Coordinates of C-alpha atoms and ligand atoms in Angstrom, one line a residue:
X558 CA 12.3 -16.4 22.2
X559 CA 9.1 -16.6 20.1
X560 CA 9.6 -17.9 16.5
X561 CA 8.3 -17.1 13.4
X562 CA 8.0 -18.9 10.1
X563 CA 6.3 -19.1 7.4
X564 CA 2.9 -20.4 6.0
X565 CA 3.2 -23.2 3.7
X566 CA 0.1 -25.4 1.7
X567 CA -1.7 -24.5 4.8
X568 CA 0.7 -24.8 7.8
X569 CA 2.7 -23.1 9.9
X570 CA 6.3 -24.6 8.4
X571 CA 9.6 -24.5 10.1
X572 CA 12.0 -22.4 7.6
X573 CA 15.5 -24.6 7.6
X574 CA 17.7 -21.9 6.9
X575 CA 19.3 -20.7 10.4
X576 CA 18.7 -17.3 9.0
X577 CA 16.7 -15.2 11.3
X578 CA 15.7 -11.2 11.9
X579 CA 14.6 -9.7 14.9
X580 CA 11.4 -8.7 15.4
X581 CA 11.1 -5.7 17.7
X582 CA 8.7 -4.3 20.3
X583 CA 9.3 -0.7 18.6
X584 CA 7.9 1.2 22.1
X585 CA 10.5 -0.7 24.3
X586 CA 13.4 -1.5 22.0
X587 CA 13.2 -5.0 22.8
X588 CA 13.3 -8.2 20.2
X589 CA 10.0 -9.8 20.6
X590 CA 10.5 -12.6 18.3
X591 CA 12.5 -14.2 15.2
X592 CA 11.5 -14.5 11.8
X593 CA 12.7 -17.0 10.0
X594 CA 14.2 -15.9 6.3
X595 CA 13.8 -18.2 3.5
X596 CA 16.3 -19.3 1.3
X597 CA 16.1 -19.5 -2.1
X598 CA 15.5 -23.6 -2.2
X599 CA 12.8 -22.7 0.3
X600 CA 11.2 -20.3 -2.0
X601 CA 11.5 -22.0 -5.4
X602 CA 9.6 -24.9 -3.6
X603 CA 6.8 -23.0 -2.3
X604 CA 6.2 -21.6 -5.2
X605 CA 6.0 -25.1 -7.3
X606 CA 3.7 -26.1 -4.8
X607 CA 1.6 -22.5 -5.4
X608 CA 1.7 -23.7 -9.0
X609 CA 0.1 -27.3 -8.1
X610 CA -3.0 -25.6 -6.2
X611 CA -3.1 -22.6 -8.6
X612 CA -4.5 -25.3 -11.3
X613 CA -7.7 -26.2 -9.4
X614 CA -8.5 -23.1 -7.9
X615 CA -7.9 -21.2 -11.6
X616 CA -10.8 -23.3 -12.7
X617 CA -13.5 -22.8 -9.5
X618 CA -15.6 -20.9 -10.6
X619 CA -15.6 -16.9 -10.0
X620 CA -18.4 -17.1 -7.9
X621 CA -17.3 -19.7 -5.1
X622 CA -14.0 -17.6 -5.4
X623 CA -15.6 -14.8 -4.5
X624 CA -18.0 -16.6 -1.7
X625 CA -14.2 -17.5 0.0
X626 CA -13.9 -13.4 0.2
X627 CA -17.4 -13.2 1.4
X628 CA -16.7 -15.4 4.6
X629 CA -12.9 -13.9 4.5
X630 CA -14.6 -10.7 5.4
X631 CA -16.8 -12.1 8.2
X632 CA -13.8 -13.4 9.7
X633 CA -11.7 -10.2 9.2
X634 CA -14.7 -8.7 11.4
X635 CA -14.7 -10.9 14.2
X636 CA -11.3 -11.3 14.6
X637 CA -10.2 -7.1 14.1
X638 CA -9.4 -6.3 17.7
X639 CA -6.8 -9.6 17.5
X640 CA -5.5 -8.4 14.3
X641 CA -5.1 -4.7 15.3
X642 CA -3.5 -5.6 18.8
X643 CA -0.9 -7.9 16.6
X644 CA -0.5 -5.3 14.2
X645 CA 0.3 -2.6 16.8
X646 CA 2.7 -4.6 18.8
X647 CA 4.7 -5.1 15.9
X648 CA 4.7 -2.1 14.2
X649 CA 4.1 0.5 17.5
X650 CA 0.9 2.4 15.8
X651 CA -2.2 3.2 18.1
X652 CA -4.8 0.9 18.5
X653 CA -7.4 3.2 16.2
X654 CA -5.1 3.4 13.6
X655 CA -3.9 -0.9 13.1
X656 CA -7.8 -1.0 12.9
X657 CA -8.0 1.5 10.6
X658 CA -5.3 0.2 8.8
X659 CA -7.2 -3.6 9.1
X660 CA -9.8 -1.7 7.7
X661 CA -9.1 0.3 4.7
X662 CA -7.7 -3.8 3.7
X663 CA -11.1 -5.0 4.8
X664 CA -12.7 -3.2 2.1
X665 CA -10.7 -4.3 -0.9
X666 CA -11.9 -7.7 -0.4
X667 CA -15.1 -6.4 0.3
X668 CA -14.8 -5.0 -3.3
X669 CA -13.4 -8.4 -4.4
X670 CA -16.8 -10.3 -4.1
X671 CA -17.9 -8.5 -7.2
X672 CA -15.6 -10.4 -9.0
X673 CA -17.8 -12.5 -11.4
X674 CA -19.3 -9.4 -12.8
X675 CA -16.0 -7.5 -13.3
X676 CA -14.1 -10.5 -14.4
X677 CA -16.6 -10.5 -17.6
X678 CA -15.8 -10.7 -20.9
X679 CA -16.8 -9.0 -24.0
X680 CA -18.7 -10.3 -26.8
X681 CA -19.7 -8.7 -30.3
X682 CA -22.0 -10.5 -31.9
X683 CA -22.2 -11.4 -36.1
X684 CA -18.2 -9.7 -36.1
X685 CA -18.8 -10.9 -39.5
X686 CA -20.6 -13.5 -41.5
X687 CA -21.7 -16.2 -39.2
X688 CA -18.4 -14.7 -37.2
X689 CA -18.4 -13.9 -33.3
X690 CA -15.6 -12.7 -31.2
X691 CA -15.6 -12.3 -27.7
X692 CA -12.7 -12.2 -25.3
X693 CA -12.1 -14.0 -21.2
X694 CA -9.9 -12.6 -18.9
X695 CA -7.9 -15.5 -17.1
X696 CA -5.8 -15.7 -14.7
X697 CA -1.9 -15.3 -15.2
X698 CA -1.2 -18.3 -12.6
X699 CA 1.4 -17.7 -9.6
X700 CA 1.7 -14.0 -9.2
X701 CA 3.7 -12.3 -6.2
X702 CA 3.1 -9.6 -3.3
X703 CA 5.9 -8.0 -1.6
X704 CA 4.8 -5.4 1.0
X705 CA 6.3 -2.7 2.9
X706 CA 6.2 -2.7 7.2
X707 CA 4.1 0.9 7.1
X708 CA 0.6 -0.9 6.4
X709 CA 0.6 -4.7 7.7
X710 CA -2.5 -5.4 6.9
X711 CA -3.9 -3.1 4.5
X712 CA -0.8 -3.9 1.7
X713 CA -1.2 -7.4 1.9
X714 CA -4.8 -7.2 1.5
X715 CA -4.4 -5.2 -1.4
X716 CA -2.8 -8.1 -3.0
X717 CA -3.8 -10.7 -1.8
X718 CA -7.7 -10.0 -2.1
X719 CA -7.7 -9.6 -6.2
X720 CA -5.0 -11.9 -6.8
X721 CA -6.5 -14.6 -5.5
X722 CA -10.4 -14.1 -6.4
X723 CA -9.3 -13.8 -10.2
X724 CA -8.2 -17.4 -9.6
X725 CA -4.2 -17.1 -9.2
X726 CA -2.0 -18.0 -6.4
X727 CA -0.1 -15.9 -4.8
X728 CA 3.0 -15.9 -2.7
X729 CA 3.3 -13.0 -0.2
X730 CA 6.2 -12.1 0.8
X731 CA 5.5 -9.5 4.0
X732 CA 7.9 -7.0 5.9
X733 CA 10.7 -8.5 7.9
X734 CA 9.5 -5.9 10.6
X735 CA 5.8 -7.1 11.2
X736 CA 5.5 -10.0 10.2
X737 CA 2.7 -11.5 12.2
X738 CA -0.8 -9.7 10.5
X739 CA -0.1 -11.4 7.4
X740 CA 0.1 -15.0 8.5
X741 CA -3.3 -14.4 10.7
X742 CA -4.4 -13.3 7.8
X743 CA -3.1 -16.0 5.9
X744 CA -5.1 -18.7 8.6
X745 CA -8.3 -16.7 8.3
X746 CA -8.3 -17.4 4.5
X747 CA -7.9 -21.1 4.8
X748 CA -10.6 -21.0 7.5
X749 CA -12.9 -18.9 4.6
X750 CA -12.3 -22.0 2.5
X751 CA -9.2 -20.8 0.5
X752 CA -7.8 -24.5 -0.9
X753 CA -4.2 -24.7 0.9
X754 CA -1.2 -23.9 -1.4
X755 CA -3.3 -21.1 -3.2
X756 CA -1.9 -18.6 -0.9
X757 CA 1.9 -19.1 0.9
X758 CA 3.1 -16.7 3.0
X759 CA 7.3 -17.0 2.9
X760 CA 9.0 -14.7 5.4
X761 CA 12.2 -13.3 4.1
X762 CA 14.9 -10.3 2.5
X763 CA 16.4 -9.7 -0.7
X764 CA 17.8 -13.7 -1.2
X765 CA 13.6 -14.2 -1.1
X766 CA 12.7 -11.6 -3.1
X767 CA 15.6 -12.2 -6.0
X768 CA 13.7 -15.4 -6.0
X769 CA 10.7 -14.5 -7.1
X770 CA 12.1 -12.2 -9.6
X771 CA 14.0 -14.7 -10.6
X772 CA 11.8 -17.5 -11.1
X773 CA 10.5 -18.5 -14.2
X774 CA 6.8 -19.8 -12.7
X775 CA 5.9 -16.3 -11.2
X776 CA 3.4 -14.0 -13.9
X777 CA 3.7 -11.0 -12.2
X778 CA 5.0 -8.9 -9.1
X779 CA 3.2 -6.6 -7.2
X780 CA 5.6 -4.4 -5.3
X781 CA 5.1 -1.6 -2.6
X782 CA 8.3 -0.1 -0.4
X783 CA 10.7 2.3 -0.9
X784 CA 11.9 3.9 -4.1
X785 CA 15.1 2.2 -4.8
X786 CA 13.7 -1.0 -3.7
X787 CA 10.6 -0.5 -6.7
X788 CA 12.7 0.7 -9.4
X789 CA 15.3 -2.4 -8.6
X790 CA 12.6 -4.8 -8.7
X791 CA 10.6 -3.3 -11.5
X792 CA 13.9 -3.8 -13.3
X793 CA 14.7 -7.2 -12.6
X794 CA 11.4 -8.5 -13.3
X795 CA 10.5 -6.8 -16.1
X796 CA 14.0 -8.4 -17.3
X797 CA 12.4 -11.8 -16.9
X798 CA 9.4 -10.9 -18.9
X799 CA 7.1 -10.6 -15.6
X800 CA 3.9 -8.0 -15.6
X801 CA 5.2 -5.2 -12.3
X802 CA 3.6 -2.4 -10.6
X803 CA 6.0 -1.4 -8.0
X804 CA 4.8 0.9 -6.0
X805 CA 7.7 3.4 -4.2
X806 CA 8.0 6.4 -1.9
X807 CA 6.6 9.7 -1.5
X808 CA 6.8 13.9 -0.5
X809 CA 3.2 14.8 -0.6
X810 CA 2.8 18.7 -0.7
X811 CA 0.1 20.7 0.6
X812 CA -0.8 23.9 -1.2
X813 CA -2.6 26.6 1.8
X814 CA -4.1 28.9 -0.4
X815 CA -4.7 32.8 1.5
X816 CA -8.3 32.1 1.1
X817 CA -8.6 28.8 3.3
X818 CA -10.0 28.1 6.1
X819 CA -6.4 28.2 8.2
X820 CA -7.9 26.3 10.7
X821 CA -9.1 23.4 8.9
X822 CA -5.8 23.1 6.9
X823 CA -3.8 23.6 10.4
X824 CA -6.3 20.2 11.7
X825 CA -5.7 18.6 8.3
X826 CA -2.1 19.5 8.7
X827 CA -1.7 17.7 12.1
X828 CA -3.6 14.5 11.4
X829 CA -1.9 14.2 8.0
X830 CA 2.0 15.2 9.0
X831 CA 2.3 13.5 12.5
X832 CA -0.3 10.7 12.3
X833 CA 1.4 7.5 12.5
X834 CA 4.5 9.3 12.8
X835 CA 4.7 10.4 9.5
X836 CA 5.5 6.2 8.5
X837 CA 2.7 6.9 5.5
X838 CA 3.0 6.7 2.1
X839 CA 0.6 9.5 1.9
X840 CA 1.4 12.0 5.0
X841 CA 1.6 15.4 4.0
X842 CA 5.4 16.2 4.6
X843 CA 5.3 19.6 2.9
X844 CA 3.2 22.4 3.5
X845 CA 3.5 25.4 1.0
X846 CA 1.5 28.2 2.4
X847 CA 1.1 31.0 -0.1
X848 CA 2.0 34.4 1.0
X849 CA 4.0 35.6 4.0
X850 CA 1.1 36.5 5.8
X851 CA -0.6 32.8 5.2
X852 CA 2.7 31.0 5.9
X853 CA 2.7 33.6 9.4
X854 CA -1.1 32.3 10.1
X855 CA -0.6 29.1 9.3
X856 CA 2.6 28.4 12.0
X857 CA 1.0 30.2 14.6
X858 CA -1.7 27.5 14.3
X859 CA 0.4 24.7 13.7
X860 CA 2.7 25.6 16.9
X861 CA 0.6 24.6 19.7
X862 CA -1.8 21.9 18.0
X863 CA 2.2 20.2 17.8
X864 CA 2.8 21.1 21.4
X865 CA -0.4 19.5 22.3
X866 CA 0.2 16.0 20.2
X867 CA 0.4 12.8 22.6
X868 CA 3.1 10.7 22.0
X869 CA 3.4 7.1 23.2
X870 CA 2.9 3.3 23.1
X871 CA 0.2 2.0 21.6
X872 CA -1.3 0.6 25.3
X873 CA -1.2 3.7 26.6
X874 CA -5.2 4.2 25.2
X875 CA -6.7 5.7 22.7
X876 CA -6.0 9.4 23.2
X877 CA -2.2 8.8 22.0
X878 CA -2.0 10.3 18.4
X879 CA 1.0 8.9 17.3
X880 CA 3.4 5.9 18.5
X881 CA 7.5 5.1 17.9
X882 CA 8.7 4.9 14.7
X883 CA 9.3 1.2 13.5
X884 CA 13.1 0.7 13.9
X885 CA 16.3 2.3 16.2
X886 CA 17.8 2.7 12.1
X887 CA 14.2 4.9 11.1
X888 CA 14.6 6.7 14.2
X889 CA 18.3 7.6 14.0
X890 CA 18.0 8.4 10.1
X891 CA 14.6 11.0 10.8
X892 CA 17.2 12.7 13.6
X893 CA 19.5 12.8 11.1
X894 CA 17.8 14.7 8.2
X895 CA 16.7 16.8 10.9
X896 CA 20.2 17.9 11.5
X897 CA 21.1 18.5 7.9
X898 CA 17.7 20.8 7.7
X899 CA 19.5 22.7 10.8
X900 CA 22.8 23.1 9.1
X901 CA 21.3 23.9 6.1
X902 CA 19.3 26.8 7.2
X903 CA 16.1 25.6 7.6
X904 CA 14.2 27.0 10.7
X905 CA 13.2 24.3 13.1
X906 CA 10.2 26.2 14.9
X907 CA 9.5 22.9 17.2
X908 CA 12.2 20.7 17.9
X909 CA 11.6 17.0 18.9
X910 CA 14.8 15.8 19.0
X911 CA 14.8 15.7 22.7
X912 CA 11.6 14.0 23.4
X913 CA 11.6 11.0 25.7
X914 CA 9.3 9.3 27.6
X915 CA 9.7 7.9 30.9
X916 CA 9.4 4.4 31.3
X917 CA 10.3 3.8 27.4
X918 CA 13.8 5.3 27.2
X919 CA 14.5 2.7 24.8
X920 CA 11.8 3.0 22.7
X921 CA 12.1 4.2 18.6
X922 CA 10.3 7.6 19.8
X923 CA 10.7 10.6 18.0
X924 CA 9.3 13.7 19.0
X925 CA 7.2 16.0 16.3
X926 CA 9.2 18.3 14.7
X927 CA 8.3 21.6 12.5
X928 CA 10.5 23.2 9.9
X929 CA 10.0 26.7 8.6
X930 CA 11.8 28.2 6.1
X931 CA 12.6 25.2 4.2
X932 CA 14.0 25.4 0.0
X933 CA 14.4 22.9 -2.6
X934 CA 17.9 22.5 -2.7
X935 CA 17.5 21.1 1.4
X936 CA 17.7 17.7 1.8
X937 CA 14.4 17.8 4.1
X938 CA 12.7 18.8 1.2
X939 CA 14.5 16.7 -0.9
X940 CA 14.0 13.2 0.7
X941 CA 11.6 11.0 2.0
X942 CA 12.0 11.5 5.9
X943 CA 9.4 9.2 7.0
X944 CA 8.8 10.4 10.3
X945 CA 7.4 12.9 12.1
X946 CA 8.9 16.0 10.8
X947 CA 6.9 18.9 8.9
X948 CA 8.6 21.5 6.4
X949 CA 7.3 24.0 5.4
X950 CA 8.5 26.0 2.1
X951 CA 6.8 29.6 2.2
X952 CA 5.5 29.9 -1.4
X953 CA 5.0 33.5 -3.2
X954 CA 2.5 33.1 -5.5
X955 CA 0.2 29.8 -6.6
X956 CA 2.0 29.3 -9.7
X957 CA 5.6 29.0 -7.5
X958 CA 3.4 26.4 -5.7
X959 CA 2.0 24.3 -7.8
X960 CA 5.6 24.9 -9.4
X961 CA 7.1 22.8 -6.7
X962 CA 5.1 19.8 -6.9
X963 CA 5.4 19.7 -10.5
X964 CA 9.1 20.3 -10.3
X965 CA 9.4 17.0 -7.3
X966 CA 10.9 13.7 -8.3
X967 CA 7.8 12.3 -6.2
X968 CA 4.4 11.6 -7.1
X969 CA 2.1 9.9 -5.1
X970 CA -0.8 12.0 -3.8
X971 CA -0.9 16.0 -2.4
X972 CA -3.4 18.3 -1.3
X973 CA -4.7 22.0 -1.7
X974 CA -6.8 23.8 0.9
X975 CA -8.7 26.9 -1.0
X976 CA -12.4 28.2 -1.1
X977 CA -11.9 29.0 -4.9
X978 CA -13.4 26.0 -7.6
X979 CA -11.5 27.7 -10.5
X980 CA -7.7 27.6 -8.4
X981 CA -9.1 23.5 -7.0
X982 CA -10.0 22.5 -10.3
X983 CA -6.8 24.2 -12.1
X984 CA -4.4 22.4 -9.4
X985 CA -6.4 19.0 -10.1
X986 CA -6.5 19.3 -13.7
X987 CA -2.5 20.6 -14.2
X988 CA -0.7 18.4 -11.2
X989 CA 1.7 15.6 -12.5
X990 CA 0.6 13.3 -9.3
X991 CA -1.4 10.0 -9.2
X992 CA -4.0 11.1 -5.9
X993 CA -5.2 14.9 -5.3
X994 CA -7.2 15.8 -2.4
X995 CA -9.3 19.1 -2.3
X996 CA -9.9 20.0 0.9
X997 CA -8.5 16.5 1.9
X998 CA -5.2 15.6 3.4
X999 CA -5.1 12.2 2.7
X1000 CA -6.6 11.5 -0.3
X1001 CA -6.4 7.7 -0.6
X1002 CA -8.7 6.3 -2.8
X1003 CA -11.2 4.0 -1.7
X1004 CA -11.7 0.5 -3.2
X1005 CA -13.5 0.5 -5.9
X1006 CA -11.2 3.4 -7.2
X1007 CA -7.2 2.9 -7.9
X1008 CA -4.5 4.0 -5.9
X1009 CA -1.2 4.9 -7.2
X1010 CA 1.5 7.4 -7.8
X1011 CA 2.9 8.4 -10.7
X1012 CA 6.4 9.6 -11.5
X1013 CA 9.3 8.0 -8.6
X1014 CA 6.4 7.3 -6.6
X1015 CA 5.1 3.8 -9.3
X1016 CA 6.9 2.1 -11.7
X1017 CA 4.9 -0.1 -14.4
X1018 CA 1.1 -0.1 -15.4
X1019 CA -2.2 -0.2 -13.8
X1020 CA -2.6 0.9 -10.1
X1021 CA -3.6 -1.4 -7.3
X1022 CA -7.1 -2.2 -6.1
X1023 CA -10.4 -1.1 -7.9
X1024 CA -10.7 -2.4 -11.8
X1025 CA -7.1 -2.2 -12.4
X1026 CA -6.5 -4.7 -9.9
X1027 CA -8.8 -7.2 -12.0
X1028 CA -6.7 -6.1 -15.2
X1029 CA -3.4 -6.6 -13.5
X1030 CA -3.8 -10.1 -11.9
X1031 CA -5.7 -11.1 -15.1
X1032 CA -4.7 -11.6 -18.7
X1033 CA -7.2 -11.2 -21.9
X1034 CA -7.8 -14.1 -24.3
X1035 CA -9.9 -13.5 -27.1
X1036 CA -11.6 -15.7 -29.3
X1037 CA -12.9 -15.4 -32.8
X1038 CA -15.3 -18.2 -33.6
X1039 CA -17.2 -19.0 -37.5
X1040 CA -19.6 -22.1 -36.9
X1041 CA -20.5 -22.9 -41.0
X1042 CA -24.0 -23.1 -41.5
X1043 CA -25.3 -25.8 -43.2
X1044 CA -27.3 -27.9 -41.0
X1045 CA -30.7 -26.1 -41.7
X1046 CA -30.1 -26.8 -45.1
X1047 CA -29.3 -30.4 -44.3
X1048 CA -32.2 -31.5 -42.4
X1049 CA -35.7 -31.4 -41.3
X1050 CA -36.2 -30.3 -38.0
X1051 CA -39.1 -28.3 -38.0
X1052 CA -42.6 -29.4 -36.4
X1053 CA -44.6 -29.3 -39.2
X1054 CA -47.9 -27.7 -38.7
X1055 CA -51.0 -28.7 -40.3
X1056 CA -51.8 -27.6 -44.2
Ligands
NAD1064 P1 11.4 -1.2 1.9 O1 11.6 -0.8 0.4 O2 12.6 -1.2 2.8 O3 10.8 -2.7 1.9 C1 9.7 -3.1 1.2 C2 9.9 -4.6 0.9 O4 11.0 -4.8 0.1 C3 10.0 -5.5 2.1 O5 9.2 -6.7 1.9 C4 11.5 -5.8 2.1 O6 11.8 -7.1 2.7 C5 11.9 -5.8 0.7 N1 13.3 -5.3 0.5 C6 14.0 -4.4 1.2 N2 15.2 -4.3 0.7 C7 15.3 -5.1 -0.3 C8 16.4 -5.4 -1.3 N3 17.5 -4.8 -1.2 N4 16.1 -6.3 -2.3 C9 14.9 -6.9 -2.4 N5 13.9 -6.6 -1.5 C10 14.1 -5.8 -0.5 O7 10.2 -0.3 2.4 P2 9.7 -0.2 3.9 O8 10.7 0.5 4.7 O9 9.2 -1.5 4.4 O10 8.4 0.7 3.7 C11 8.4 2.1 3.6 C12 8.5 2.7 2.2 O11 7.3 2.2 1.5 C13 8.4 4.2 2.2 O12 9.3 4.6 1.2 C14 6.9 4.4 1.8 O13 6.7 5.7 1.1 C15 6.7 3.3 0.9 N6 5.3 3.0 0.7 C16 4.7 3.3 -0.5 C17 3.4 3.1 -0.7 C18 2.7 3.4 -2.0 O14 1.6 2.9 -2.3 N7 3.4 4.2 -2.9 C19 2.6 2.6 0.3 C20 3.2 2.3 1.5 C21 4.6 2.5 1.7

């Protein structure tokens, strides 16, 4: 059996604990490999030696930092199709999507090479007499990332890419479940001229991650995962005195306004509920059709575009839309929020739960399903199903709509389809929720804006990627400087000219 470690000052290194997770082939069911967890011992020593390289990289200058990225994004480039087939066979999405997910990565780091004019100071001259002040952003020193299964690449790129260029080092601590993108990626980096020991990649679960929050060398923690997960590790760091943006889950809503284009939102609907089998942080989950004759219009739409999806492994070819889910635990806990929609009187208008392909009987396959009906007090509406299921809560009027996204715990992005600027504009303006798409199911931000949620959906400040990543991973020092004068009066300098 294939064996996975981790990525230590540069090299592949053995882990020594005898602790080990499986690594599945989530279109089969079958292990693929072992990753090696780390143990505490393991940890605390990778991040000394993080500390020991952070000192001379902290001090290269900006711009050879960012020429690292430069060549970092050639060889993302060459080497996509290799990282996307990885990426796939470890987590199960289609082969468009792990590059698309390579790629939405790609361009944070492409954003990264403007680091030496966004990691600038300010400076006011004559503050007072003879008085200037001006203030550096520096970096904080070791800093961690600790990334969810559902974007391989992408999350760890996230991190990675500002943490590193505003001169920290970083440990990364990837998902047990796919582990494999962010140790190529790892390689690539050192290959772009990343000194070893800046960036170590340390595979491992909660005994890992209780490490970092527990150590007294790590600055800061940048978190993204589930909800529980975020608000315990905000916690726990924040305890220690450590800067956290923890980053949680999600129940994106989609508002169908009567005067949309039913079509467009049905497309928008499909792409953004069932794509990647609903394992994003930002798939529409909730569709809130206003008015009985919309909410009629839009399921008549929705029902055979479902029908029509193609479901399979990711070598199948490029016409699958959506692949397994990432675990036989994801799968069993989407079938079973499915039955507690049925017994709880929510219409299932396509039913999935039967799906199976031949050849893959084994595989974490779940077929798309389509609620109708749905309320708030349902635990489909409630929860994060992360998978590909699609309620629908009929709305009366816009105000009972924009009523329910207000009114959910979540917070991370949602979406309205109308023709009307005034309704758009009032829904952008009033909505308690860090990412709004008009006309736009997905509406993830692209890298040189932020991305994050707001109320269960981020815990802490700043969001990742765009300038609030160089504030994060950076702290401000500011310096107020008098130099007397006295000199001119002392001396003779001048060239004198001629009487
Ligand atoms: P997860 O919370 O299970 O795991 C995320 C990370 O936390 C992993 O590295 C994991 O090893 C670690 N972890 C898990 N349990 C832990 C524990 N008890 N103590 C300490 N560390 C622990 O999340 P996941 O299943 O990998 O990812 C899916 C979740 O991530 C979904 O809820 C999704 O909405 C969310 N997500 C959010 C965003 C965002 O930007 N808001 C983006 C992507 C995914």
């Amino acid at each position: 059996m294939r064996e996975i470690h981790h990525w230590i000052d540069g090299k592949e290194t053995k882990g020594t604990s005898g602790r080990f997770a499986d690594v599945f082939n989530p279109a089969t069911g079958e292990v693929q490999a072992r990753l090696s967890l780390a143990t505490k011992a393991e940890m605390d020593d990778a991040i000394d030696r993080a500390a020991a390289a952070q000192l001379k990289w902290g001090a290269t200058n900006p711009q050879r930092r960012a020429r690292v990225m430069m060549k970092f994004v050639d060889l993302i480039n060459r080497d996509m199709d290799k990282l996307a087939e990885a990426l796939s066979a470890e987590h199960g999405k289609t082969f468009p999507d792990a590059k698309g997910d390579v790629q939405r990565g790609l361009e944070v780091i492409e954003f990264c090479i403007g680091a030496p004019h966004l990691l600038k100071g300010e400076f006011t001259d004559s503050a007072g007499p003879g008085i200037d002040m001006y203030s550096m952003r520096q970096p904080l020193g070791v800093v961690a990332g600790i990334t969810p299964f559902n974007f391989p690449a992408m999350i760890p790129l996230w991190k990675m890419g500002p943490a590193l260029v505003c001169g920290n080092a970083m440990i990364l601590k990837p998902s047990e479940r796919d582990p494999s993108v962010p140790l190529m990626l790892a390689k690539l980096l050192q290959e772009a001229g990343l000194p070893d020991g800046v960036l170590q990649v340390i595979n491992g679960d909660k005994e890992s991650v209780d490490a970092i929050l527990d150590s007294d060398v790590i600055q800061a923690v940048g978190f993204v995962g589930s909800t529980p997960i975020a608000q315990y590790i905000y916690e726990r760091a924040a305890a220690t005195g450590k800067r956290a943006q923890c980053f949680g889950g999600a129940k994106n809503h989609m508002i169908i306004m009567p005067d949309a284009d039913l079509d467009q939102a049905a497309d928008a609907l499909i792409g953004a509920g069932y794509g990647a089998a609903g394992e994003r942080c930002m798939a529409i989950s909730v569709a809130v059709p206003v008015g009985e004759k919309t909410a009629d219009a839009l399921i008549e739409k929705l029902v055979p575009r479902i029908e029509k999806l193609k479901v399979g492994p990711w070598t199948a070819g490029d016409d699958v839309d959506y692949g397994p889910v990432v675990t036989k635990a994801a799968k069993e806990n989407i079938l079973r929020l499915v039955q507690t929609g049925i017994d709880q009187g929510a219409e299932l208008v396509v039913d999935g739960r039967d799906f199976n392909l031949q050849g893959y009987e084994d595989g974490f396959f779940v077929g798309p399903h389509l609620f109708d009906r749905v309320t708030p007090d349902m635990d489909i509406y409630k929860q994060e199903i992360f998978g590909p299921v699609l309620s629908t809560v009929r709305a009366a009027s816009y105000d009972d709509a924009i009523k329910l996204a207000l009114d959910h715990e979540y917070g991370n992005g949602t979406a309205i389809y109308t023709r009307d600027g005034d309704t758009a504009r009032d829904f952008a303006n009033r909505i308690n929720i860090g990412m709004v798409g008009i006309n736009v199911p997905i509406p993830v931000p692209l890298a040189y804006h932020t991305f994050g949620g707001w109320k269960k959906s981020g815990f802490g400040d700043l969001n990742q990627h765009g300038p609030d990543a160089f504030k994060f991973y950076t702290r401000t020092k500011t310096v107020t400087a008098r130099w007397p004068s006295g000199i001119k009066e002392g001396g003779e300098f001048n060239f004198k000219a001629m009487d």
